[in-house]
mmCIF file of C-alpha atoms in Angstrom:
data_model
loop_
_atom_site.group_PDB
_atom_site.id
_atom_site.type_symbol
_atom_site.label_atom_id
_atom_site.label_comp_id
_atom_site.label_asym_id
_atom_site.label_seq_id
_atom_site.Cartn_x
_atom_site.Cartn_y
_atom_site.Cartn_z
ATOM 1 C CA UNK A 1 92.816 52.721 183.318
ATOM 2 C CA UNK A 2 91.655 55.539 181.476
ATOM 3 C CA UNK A 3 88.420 57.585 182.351
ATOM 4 C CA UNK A 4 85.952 57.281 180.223
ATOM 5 C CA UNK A 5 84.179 59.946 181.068
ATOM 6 C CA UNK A 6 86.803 62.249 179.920
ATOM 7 C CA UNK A 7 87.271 60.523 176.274
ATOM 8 C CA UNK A 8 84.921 61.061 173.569
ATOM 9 C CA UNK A 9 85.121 59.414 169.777
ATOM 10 C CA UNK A 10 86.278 62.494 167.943
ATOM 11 C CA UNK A 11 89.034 63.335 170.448
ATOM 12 C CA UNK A 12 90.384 60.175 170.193
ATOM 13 C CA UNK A 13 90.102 59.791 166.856
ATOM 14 C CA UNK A 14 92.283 62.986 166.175
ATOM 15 C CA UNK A 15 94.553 62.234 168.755
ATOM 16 C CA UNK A 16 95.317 58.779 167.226
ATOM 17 C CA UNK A 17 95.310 60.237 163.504
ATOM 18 C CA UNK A 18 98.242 62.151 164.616
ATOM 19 C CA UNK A 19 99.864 59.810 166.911
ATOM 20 C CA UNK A 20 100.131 57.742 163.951
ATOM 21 C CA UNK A 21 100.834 60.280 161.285
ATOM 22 C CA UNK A 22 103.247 62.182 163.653
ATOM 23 C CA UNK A 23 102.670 65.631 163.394
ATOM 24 C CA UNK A 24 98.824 67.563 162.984
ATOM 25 C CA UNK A 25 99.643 68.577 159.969
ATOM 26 C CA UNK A 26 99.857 64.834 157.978
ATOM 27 C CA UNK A 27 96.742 64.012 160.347
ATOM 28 C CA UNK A 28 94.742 67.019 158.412
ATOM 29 C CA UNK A 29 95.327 65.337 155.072
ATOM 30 C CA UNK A 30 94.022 61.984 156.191
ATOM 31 C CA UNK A 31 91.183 63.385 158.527
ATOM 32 C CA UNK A 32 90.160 65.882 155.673
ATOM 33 C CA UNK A 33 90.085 68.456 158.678
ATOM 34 C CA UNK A 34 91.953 72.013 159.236
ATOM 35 C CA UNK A 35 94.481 72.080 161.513
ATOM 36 C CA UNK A 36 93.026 74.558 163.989
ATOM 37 C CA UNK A 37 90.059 71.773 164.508
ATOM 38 C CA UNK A 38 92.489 68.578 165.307
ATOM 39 C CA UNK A 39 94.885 71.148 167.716
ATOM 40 C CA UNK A 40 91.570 72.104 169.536
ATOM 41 C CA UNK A 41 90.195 68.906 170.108
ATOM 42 C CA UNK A 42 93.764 67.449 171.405
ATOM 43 C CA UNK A 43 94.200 70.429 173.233
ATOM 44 C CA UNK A 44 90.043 69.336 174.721
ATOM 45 C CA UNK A 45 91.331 65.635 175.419
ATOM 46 C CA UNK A 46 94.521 66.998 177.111
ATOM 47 C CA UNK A 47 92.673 69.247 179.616
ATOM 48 C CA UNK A 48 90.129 66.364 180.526
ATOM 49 C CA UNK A 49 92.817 64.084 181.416
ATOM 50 C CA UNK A 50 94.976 66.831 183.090
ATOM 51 C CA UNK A 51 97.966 65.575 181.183
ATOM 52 C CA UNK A 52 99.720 66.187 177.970
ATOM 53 C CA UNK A 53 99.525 63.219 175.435
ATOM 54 C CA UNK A 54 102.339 64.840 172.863
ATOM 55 C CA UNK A 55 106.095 66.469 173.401
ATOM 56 C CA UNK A 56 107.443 68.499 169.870
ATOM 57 C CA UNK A 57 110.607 66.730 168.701
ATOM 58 C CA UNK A 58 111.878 69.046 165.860
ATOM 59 C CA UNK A 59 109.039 69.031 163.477
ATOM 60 C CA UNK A 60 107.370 65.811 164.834
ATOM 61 C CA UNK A 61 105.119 65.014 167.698
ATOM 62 C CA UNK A 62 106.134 62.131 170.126
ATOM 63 C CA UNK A 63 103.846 60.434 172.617
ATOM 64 C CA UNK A 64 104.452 61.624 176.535
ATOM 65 C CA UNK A 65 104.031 58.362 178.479
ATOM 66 C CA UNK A 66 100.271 58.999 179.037
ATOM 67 C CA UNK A 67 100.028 59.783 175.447
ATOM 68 C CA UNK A 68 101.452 55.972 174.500
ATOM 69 C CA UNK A 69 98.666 54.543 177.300
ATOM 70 C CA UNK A 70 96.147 56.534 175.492
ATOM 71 C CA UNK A 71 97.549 55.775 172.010
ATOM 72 C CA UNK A 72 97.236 52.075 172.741
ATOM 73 C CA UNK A 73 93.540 52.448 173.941
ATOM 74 C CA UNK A 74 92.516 54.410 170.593
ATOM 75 C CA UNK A 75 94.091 52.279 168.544
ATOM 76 C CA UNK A 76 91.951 48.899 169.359
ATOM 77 C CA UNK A 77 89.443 51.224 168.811
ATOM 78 C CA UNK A 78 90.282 52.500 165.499
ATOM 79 C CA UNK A 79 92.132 49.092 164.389
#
């Protein structure tokens, strides 16, 4: 279970946005957001739940284990 107290809307909302899209910079097109705001806020999420959500893979992003557990929460709440 994930604590709540550490998620908020617009965290998880970037963080899915480029779980989905696969890299921060696709996510900035669709969120209509600069880059340095979605990194921040990911960067926000990651220190509240003491655990990193993405690895690089070349030029992509891939979901760490916690990051799929927290991908799966954000997305019934985005879907």
């Amino acid at each position: 279970m994930l604590p709540t107290n550490a998620l908020n809307y617009q965290h998880l909302l970037y963080f899915w946005a480029v779980a989905k899209e696969g890299s921060v910079a696709r996510a900035t097109q669709v969120l209509h957001l600069a880059q340095p705001t979605i990194s921040g806020q990911i960067r926000v999420l990651e220190r509240a739940l003491g655990e990193r959500l993405f690895v690089r893979r070349g030029r992509h992003l891939a979901l760490t284990e916690v990051g799929q557990v927290v991908f799966r929460y954000a997305d019934e709440m985005f879907t």
